[in-house]
Amino acid sequence: MALRKTVLGKTTGTAAAAERHGTILDRYDVAILHELQADARLSNTELAARIGLSAAPTWRRVKWLEEQGYITGYRAEIDRRRIGLGVLAFVRVDAERNNADATRALEEAIRALPEVVACHYISGAGTFELHVVATDLDAFSRWSMSTLFKLPNVKDLHTSFSLGEVKAGAALPLGHLR
């Protein structure tokens, strides 16, 4: 919960911003999210022009979206193949024990692996689905033997390899917010 601070009868800080903005995303917020997903390098002035607001309220809205956790960060999208990461593997990890301590230990170990670019809890068979990058199949094999099989509480691994990307790095759909 955001702290509310009153100075000379006026509310300041995050609480004040939330009071001014409200809690529901409006068309300008959705437009900001749309534009920043397409190009996060836009200047505030360019962004404001694209969404039809002036610069100051656009900047305040972007800050609010960041503070509220709608925008969690900014980064460059890099073509993994151009930097020598030609293999993308999907690894389903079956955990030995599914209790809180064992799962937490496995989560921490997975988070520490830079080769794992995404990890999801999954339903059905398995506990986690990992997206792993490697330079080639030999490097993936060596990494699997030296790292994956040594993760805590791992019972079994099932690996599939990407044969080609149809779609990647897609922006999230925002149509349901309108």
Coordinates of C-alpha atoms in Angstrom, one line a residue:
M1 CA 0.0 0.0 0.0
A2 CA 1.4 3.4 -0.9
L3 CA 2.1 5.9 1.8
R4 CA 0.0 9.0 2.1
K5 CA 1.8 12.1 3.2
T6 CA 0.0 15.4 3.9
V7 CA 1.8 18.7 3.6
L8 CA -0.2 21.9 4.3
G9 CA -3.5 20.0 3.6
K10 CA -2.4 18.5 0.3
T11 CA -1.7 14.8 -0.4
T12 CA 1.6 14.1 -1.9
G13 CA 3.6 11.1 -3.3
T14 CA 2.3 7.9 -4.8
A15 CA -1.0 8.1 -2.9
A16 CA -1.7 11.5 -4.5
A17 CA -0.8 10.3 -7.9
A18 CA -3.2 7.3 -7.5
E19 CA -6.0 9.6 -6.3
R20 CA -5.5 11.9 -9.3
H21 CA -5.2 9.1 -11.8
G22 CA -7.6 6.5 -10.4
T23 CA -7.1 2.8 -10.4
I24 CA -8.4 1.8 -13.8
L25 CA -6.4 2.2 -17.0
D26 CA -7.9 4.6 -19.4
R27 CA -7.3 5.0 -23.2
Y28 CA -4.2 7.1 -22.7
D29 CA -2.6 4.5 -20.4
V30 CA -3.4 1.7 -22.9
A31 CA -2.0 3.9 -25.7
I32 CA 1.2 4.5 -23.7
L33 CA 1.6 0.7 -23.1
H34 CA 1.0 0.0 -26.7
E35 CA 3.5 2.6 -28.0
L36 CA 6.2 1.6 -25.5
Q37 CA 5.9 -2.1 -26.3
A38 CA 6.5 -1.1 -30.0
D39 CA 9.4 1.2 -29.2
A40 CA 10.6 1.8 -25.7
R41 CA 13.2 4.2 -26.9
L42 CA 10.6 6.9 -27.7
S43 CA 11.3 10.2 -26.1
N44 CA 8.6 11.5 -23.8
T45 CA 7.9 14.2 -26.5
E46 CA 7.5 11.6 -29.2
L47 CA 5.3 9.4 -27.0
A48 CA 3.1 12.4 -26.0
A49 CA 2.6 13.3 -29.7
R50 CA 1.6 9.7 -30.6
I51 CA -1.0 9.4 -27.8
G52 CA -2.4 12.9 -28.2
L53 CA -1.4 14.4 -24.8
S54 CA 1.1 17.0 -23.9
A55 CA 4.5 16.0 -22.5
A56 CA 3.9 16.7 -18.8
P57 CA 0.8 14.5 -18.3
T58 CA 2.4 11.8 -20.5
W59 CA 5.5 11.7 -18.3
R60 CA 3.3 11.6 -15.1
R61 CA 1.3 8.7 -16.6
V62 CA 4.4 6.7 -17.5
K63 CA 5.8 7.2 -14.0
W64 CA 2.5 6.1 -12.5
L65 CA 2.4 3.0 -14.8
E66 CA 6.0 2.2 -13.6
E67 CA 5.1 2.8 -9.9
Q68 CA 2.0 0.6 -10.2
G69 CA 4.0 -2.2 -11.8
Y70 CA 2.4 -2.2 -15.2
I71 CA 5.8 -1.3 -16.7
T72 CA 8.4 -3.5 -15.1
G73 CA 11.5 -2.4 -17.1
Y74 CA 13.0 -1.5 -20.4
R75 CA 15.5 -3.5 -22.4
A76 CA 16.8 -4.1 -25.9
E77 CA 15.6 -7.1 -27.8
I78 CA 18.6 -9.0 -29.1
D79 CA 18.6 -11.6 -31.9
R80 CA 20.1 -14.6 -30.1
R81 CA 21.4 -16.1 -33.3
R82 CA 23.4 -13.0 -34.1
I83 CA 25.3 -13.3 -30.8
G84 CA 26.0 -17.0 -31.4
L85 CA 23.2 -18.6 -29.4
G86 CA 21.9 -20.9 -32.1
V87 CA 20.1 -23.5 -29.9
L88 CA 16.8 -22.8 -28.1
A89 CA 15.8 -25.8 -25.9
F90 CA 12.6 -26.3 -23.9
V91 CA 13.3 -28.4 -20.9
R92 CA 10.5 -29.8 -18.7
V93 CA 11.8 -30.5 -15.2
D94 CA 10.2 -33.1 -13.0
A95 CA 10.9 -32.4 -9.4
E96 CA 11.8 -35.2 -7.0
R97 CA 9.7 -33.8 -4.2
N98 CA 7.0 -31.2 -4.5
N99 CA 7.1 -29.5 -1.1
A100 CA 7.8 -25.8 -0.4
D101 CA 11.4 -26.1 0.7
A102 CA 12.4 -28.4 -2.2
T103 CA 10.6 -26.3 -4.7
R104 CA 12.2 -23.1 -3.3
A105 CA 15.7 -24.6 -3.6
L106 CA 15.1 -25.6 -7.2
E107 CA 13.7 -22.2 -8.0
E108 CA 16.7 -20.4 -6.6
A109 CA 19.1 -22.7 -8.5
I110 CA 17.2 -22.1 -11.8
R111 CA 17.2 -18.3 -11.3
A112 CA 21.0 -18.3 -11.0
L113 CA 21.5 -19.9 -14.4
P114 CA 22.0 -17.3 -17.2
E115 CA 21.4 -19.9 -19.9
V116 CA 17.8 -20.2 -18.6
V117 CA 16.1 -17.2 -20.2
A118 CA 12.6 -18.1 -19.0
C119 CA 11.1 -20.5 -16.5
H120 CA 7.4 -21.3 -15.8
Y121 CA 5.5 -23.4 -13.4
I122 CA 3.5 -25.8 -15.5
S123 CA 0.4 -27.9 -15.1
G124 CA 0.3 -31.5 -16.1
A125 CA 3.4 -33.6 -16.1
G126 CA 6.5 -31.8 -14.8
T127 CA 7.0 -29.0 -12.4
F128 CA 8.9 -26.4 -14.5
E129 CA 9.3 -25.5 -18.2
L130 CA 12.7 -23.9 -18.9
H131 CA 13.7 -22.0 -22.0
V132 CA 17.4 -22.5 -22.4
V133 CA 19.8 -21.0 -24.9
A134 CA 23.2 -22.4 -26.0
T135 CA 25.7 -21.9 -28.8
D136 CA 25.2 -25.4 -30.3
L137 CA 24.0 -28.9 -29.4
D138 CA 27.3 -30.0 -28.1
A139 CA 27.4 -27.0 -25.7
F140 CA 23.9 -27.7 -24.6
S141 CA 24.7 -31.3 -24.0
R142 CA 27.8 -30.4 -21.9
W143 CA 25.8 -27.8 -20.0
S144 CA 23.0 -30.3 -19.3
M145 CA 25.4 -32.9 -17.9
S146 CA 27.3 -30.4 -15.8
T147 CA 24.4 -28.2 -14.6
L148 CA 20.9 -29.4 -15.2
F149 CA 21.4 -32.9 -13.9
K150 CA 23.0 -31.5 -10.8
L151 CA 20.1 -29.2 -9.8
P152 CA 18.6 -29.9 -6.4
N153 CA 15.5 -32.2 -6.3
V154 CA 15.5 -33.0 -10.0
K155 CA 13.9 -36.4 -10.8
D156 CA 13.8 -36.2 -14.6
L157 CA 14.3 -33.9 -17.6
H158 CA 12.6 -33.9 -21.0
T159 CA 14.0 -31.7 -23.7
S160 CA 12.7 -30.5 -27.0
F161 CA 14.6 -28.2 -29.4
S162 CA 13.2 -25.4 -31.4
L163 CA 13.5 -26.1 -35.1
G164 CA 12.6 -22.5 -36.1
E165 CA 10.8 -19.5 -34.5
V166 CA 7.5 -18.6 -35.9
K167 CA 6.9 -15.7 -33.5
A168 CA 9.1 -14.4 -30.7
G169 CA 9.4 -11.2 -28.6
A170 CA 5.8 -10.3 -29.2
A171 CA 4.1 -7.4 -27.5
L172 CA 1.3 -8.3 -25.1
P173 CA -2.2 -7.9 -26.5
L174 CA -4.0 -4.9 -25.0
G175 CA -7.4 -5.1 -26.8
H176 CA -9.1 -6.4 -23.7
L177 CA -8.2 -3.2 -21.8
R178 CA -10.2 -0.9 -24.1

